[in-house]
CSV table of C-alpha atoms and ligand atoms in Angstrom, one decimal:
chain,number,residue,atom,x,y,z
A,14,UNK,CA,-1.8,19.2,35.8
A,15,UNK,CA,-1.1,15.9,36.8
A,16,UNK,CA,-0.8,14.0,33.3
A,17,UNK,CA,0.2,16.6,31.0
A,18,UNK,CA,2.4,19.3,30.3
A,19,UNK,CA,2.1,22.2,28.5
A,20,UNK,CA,4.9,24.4,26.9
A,21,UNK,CA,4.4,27.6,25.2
A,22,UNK,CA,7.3,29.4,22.8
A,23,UNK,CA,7.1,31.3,20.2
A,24,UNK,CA,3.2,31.3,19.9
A,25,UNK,CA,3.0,27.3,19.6
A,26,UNK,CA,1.6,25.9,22.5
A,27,UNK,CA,2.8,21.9,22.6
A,28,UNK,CA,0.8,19.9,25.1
A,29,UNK,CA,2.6,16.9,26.0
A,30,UNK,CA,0.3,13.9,27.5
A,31,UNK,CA,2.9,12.5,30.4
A,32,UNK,CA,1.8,9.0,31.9
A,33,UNK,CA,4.5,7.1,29.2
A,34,UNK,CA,4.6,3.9,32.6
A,35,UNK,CA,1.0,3.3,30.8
A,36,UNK,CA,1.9,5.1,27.2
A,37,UNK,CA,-0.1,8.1,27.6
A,38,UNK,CA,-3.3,5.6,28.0
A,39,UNK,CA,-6.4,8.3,28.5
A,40,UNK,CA,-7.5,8.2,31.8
A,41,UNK,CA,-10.3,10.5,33.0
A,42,UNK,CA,-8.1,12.8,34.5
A,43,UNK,CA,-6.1,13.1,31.4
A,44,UNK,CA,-9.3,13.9,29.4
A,45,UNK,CA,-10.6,16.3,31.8
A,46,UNK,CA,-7.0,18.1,31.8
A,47,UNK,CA,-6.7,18.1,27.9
A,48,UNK,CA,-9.9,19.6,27.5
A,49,UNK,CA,-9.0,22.6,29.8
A,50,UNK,CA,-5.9,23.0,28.5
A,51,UNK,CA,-7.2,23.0,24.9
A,52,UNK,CA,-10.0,25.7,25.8
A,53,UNK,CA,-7.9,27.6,27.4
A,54,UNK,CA,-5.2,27.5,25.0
A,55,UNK,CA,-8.0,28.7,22.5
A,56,UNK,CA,-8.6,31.9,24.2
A,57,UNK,CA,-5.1,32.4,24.7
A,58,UNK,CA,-4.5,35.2,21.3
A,59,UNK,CA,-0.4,34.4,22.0
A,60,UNK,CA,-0.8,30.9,21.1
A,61,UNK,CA,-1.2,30.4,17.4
A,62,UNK,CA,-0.7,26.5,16.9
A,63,UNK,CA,-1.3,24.0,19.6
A,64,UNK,CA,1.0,20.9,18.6
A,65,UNK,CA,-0.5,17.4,20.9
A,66,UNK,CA,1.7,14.7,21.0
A,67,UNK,CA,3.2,11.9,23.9
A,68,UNK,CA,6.1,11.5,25.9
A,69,UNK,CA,9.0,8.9,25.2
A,70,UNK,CA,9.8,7.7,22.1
A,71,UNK,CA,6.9,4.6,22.0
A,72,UNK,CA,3.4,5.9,22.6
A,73,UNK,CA,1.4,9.0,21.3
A,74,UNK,CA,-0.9,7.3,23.3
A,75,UNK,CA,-2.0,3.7,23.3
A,76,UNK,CA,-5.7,4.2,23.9
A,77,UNK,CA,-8.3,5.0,26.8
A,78,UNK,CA,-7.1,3.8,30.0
A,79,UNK,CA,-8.8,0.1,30.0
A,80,UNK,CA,-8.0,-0.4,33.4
A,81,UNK,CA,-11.1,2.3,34.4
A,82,UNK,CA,-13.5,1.1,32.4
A,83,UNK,CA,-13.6,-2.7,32.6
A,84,UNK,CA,-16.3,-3.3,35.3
A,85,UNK,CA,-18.8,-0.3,33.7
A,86,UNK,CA,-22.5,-1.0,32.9
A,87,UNK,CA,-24.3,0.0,29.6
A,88,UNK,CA,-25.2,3.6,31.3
A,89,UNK,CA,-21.5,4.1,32.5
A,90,UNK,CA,-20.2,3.2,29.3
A,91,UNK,CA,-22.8,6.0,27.7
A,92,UNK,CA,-21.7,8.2,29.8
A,93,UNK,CA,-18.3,7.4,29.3
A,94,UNK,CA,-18.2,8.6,25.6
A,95,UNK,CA,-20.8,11.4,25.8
A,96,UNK,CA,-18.4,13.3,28.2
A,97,UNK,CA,-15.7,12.8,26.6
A,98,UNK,CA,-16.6,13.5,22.9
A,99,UNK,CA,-18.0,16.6,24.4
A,100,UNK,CA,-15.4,17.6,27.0
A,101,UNK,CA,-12.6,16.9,24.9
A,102,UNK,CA,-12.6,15.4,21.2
A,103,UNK,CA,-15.1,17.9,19.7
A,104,UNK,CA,-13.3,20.5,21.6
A,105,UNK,CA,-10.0,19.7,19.5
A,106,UNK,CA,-11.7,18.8,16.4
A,107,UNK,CA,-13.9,22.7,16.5
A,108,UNK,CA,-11.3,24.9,18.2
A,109,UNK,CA,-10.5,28.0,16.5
A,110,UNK,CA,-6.6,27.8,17.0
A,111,UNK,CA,-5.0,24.9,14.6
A,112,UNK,CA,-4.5,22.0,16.2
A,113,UNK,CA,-1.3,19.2,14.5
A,114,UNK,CA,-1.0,16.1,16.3
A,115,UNK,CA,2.8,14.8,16.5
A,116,UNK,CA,2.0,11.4,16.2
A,117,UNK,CA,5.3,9.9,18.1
A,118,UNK,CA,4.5,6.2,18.6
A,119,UNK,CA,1.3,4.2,19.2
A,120,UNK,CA,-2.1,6.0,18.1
A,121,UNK,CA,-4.4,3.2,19.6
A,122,UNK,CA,-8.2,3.4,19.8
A,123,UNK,CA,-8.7,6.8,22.1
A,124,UNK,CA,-5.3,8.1,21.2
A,125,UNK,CA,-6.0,7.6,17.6
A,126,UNK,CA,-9.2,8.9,17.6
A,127,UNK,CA,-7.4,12.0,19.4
A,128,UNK,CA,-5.0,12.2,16.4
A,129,UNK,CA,-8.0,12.6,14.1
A,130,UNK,CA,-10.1,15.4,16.0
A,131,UNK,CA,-7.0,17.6,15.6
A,132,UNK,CA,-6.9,19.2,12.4
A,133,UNK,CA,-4.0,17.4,10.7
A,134,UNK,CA,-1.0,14.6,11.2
A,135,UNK,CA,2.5,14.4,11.0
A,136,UNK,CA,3.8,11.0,12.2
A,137,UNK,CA,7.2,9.5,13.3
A,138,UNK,CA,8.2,6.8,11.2
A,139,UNK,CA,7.5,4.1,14.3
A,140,UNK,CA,4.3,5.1,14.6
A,141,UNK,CA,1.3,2.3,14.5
A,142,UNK,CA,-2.2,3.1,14.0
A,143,UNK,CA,-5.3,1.3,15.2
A,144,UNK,CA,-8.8,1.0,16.6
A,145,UNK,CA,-8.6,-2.3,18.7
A,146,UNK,CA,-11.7,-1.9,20.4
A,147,UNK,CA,-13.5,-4.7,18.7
A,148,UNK,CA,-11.0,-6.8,20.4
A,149,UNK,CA,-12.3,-5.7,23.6
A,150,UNK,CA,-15.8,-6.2,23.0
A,151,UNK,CA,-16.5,-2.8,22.6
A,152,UNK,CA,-16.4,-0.1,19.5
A,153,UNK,CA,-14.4,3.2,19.4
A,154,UNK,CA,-16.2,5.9,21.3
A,155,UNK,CA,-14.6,9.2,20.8
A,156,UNK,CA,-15.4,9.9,17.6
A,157,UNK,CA,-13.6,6.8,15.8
A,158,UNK,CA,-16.7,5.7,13.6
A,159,UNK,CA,-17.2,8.5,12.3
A,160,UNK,CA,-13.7,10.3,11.9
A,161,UNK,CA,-11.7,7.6,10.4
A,162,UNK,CA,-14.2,6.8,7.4
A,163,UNK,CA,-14.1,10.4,6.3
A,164,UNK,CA,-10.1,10.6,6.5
A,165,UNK,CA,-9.5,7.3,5.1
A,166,UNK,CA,-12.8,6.5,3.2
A,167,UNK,CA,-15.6,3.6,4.5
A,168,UNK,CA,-14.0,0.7,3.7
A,169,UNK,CA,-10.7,1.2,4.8
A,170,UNK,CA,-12.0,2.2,8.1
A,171,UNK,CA,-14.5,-1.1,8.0
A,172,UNK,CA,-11.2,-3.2,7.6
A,173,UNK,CA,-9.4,-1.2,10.2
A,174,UNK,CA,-12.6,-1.4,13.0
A,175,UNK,CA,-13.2,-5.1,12.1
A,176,UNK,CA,-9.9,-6.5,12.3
A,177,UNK,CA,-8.9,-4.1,14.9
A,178,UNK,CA,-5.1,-3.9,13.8
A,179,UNK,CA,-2.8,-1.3,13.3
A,180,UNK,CA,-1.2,-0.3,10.5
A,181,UNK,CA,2.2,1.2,10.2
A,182,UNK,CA,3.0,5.0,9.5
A,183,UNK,CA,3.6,5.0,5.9
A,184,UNK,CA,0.5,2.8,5.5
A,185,UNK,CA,-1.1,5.6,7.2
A,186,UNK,CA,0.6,8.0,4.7
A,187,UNK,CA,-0.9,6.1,1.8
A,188,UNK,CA,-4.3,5.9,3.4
A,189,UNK,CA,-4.1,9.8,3.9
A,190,UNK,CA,-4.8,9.5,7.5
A,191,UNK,CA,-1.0,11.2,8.1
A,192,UNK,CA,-0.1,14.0,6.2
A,193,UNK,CA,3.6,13.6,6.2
A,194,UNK,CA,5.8,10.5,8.2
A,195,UNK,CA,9.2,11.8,9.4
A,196,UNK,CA,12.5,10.1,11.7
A,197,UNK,CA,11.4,9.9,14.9
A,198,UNK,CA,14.0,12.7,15.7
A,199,UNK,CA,13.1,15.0,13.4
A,200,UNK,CA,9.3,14.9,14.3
A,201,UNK,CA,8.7,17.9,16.1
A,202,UNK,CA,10.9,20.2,14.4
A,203,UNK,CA,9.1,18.9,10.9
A,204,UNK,CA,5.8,19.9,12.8
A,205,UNK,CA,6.5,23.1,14.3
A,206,UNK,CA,8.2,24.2,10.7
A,207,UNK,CA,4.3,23.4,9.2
A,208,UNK,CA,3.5,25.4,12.5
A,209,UNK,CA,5.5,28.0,11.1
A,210,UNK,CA,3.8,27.9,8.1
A,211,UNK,CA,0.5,28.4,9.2
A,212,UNK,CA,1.5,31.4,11.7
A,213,UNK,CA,2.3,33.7,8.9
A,214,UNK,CA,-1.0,33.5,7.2
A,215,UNK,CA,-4.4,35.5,9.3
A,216,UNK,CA,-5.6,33.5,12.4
A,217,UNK,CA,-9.1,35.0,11.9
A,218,UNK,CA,-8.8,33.2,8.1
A,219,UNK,CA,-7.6,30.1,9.4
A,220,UNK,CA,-10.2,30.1,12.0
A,221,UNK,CA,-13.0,31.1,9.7
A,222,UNK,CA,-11.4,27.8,7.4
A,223,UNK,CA,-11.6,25.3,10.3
A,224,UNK,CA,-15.3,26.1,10.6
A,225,UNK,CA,-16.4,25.9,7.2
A,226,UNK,CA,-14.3,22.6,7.0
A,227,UNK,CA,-15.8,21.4,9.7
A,228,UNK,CA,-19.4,22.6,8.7
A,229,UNK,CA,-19.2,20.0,5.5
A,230,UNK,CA,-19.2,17.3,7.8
A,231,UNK,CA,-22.0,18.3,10.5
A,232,UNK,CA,-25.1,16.6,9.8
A,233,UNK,CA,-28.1,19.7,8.7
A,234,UNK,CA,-25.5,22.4,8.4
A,235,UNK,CA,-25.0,23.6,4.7
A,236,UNK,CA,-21.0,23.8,4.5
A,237,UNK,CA,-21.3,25.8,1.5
A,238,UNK,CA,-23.5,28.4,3.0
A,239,UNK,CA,-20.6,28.7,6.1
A,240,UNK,CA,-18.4,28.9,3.4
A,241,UNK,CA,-20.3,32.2,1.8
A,242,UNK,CA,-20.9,33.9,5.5
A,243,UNK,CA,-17.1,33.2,7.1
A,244,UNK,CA,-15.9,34.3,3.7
A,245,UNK,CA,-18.6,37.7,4.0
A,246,UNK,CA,-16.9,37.8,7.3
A,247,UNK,CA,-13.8,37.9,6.5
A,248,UNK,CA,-14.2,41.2,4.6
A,249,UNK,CA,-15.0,43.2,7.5
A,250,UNK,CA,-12.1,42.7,9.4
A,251,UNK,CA,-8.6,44.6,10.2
A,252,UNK,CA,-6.5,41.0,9.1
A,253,UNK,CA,-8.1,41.1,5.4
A,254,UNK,CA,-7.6,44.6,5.2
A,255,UNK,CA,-4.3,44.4,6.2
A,256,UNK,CA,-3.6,41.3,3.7
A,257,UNK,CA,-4.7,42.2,1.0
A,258,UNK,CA,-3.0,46.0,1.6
A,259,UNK,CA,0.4,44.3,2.2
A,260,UNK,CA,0.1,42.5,-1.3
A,261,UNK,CA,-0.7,45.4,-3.1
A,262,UNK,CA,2.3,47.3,-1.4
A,263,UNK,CA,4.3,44.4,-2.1
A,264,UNK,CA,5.2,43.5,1.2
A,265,UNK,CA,4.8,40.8,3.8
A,266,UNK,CA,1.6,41.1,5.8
A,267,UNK,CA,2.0,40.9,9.6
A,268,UNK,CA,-0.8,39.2,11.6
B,610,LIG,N1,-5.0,1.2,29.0
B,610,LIG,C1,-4.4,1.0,30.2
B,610,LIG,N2,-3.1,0.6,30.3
B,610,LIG,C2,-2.4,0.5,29.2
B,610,LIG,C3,-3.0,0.7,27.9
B,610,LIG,C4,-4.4,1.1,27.8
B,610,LIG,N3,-5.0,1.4,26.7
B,610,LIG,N4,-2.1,0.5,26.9
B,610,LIG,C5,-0.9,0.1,27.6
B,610,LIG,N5,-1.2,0.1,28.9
B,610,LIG,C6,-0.2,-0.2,30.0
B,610,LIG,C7,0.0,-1.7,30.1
B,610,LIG,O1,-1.0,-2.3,30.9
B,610,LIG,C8,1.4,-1.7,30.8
B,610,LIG,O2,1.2,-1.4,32.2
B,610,LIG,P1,1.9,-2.3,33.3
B,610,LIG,O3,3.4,-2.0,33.0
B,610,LIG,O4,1.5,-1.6,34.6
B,610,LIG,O5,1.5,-3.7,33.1
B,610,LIG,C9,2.1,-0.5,30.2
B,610,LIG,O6,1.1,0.3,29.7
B,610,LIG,C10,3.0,-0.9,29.1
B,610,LIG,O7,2.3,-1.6,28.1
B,610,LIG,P2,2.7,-3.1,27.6
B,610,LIG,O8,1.4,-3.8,27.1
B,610,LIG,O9,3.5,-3.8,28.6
B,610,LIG,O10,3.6,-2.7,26.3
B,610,LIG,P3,3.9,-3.6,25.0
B,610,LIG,O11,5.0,-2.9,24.4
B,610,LIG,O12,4.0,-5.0,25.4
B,610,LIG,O13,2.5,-3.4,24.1
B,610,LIG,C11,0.7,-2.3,23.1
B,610,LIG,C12,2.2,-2.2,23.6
B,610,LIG,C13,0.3,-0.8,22.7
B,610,LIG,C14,0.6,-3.2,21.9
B,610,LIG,C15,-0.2,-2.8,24.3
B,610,LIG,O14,0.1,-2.0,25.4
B,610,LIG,C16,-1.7,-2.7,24.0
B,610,LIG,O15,-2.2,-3.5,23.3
B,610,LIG,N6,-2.4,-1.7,24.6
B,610,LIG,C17,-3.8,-1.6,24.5
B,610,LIG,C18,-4.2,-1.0,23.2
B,610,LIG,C19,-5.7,-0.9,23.1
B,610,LIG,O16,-6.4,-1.9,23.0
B,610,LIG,N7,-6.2,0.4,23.1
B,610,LIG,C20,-7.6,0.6,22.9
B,610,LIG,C21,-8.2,0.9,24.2
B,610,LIG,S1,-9.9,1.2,24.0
């Protein structure tokens, strides 16, 4: 892996993207390396949490690489988005491990739009959020459009998409795009204590959650009716067993 790096300890995966000469800008290679290490990070059953954030202290990541895209025709820039909503951002937003961004810096356009296909948001206190693409002529491509208005509502994300500017991190707190703004410093410690959190309770739970979430906001697929079946599910499986015995006995359950 060229642009990224990935560390695994005590079942959190962090994946680092490593290009902070352009701010962790999203080149192709980038995306094509992020979406393998995210799939295979998903079958990996050590890995529990998968934590994405940038190198150096500025940039989470300050966008899709503009540099590769600036002389592309209509079917180029198509294609552009297509593979990479599919190879990467829908990837993150539907994998079955829990994905927290560590927003450390600059979340522009792609690298926002990353933040939002993981499943939540902690952000250093530096941190500024954006979609700038309207500035370059163009709209947000991965996912943008259509994640922002259902994290911060529709007209918040119409202000943010028309004027493309950012908006600092506890902006972002109060918009509920961030779940929690911490000191720069203290970032990923503050994210891999929520990681913590979320490795004590059943990964076949939590991954039966992410789906139902997710079905609520998938056009012709009734999220209440996932809810009933992963909930069925649930019940015939050595975790619930397991949880629900360890309550009963009054003791901590080990997943
Ligand atoms: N694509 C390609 N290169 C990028 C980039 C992007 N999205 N964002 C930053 N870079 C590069 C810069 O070109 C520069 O490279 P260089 O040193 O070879 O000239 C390097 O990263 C540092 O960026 P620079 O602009 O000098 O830093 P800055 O502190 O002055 O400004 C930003 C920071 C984030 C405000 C500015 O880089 C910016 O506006 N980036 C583009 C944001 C954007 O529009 N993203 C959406 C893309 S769809």
């Amino acid at each position: 892996m060229n642009n990224i790096q990935v560390d695994i300890d005590n079942r959190i995966a962090t994946i680092t993207i490593d290009r902070p000469k352009k701010l962790n800008a999203l080149n192709r290679e980038t995306i094509e390396e992020l979406g393998t290490a995210f799939a295979d990070l998903e079958e990996n059953e050590d890995v529990r949490v998968i934590v994405i954030t940038g190198s150096g202290e500025k940039a989470f990541v300050a966008g899709a690489d503009i540099s590769e895209f600036a002389d592309y025709d209509e079917m180029e820039g198509k294609k552009l988005a297509g593979r990479g909503q599919q190879e990467l951002f829908d990837v993150v937003e539907n994998c079955a491990t829990p994905v927290i961004a560590a927003v450390n810096g600059f979340a522009l356009g792609g690298g926002l739009e990353l933040a939002m296909a993981a499943h939540f948001r902690v952000a250093s206190d530096n941190a500024r959020l954006g979609l700038p693409e309207t500035s370059l002529g163009v709209i947000p491509g991965y996912g943008g459009t259509q994640r922002l208005p259902q994290l911060v509502g529709k007209g918040r994300a119409m202000e943010m998409i028309m004027t493309a500017g950012m908006i600092d991190a506890n902006q972002a707190l109060t918009y509920g795009l961030v779940n929690h703004v911490v000191a720069q410093e203290e970032l990923l410690d503050f994210t891999y204590d929520l990681a913590r959190k979320v490795i004590k309770n059943s990964p076949m739970a939590v991954a039966a959650a992410i789906d139902a979430v997710n079905a609520g906001y998938t056009d012709g697929t009734d999220g209440y009716q996932v809810e009933i079946d992963n909930f069925g599910s649930c019940f015939g499986t050595e975790e619930f067993v397991e949880g629900t015995t360890a309550f009963l006995e009054k003791r901590k359950a080990e997943f």
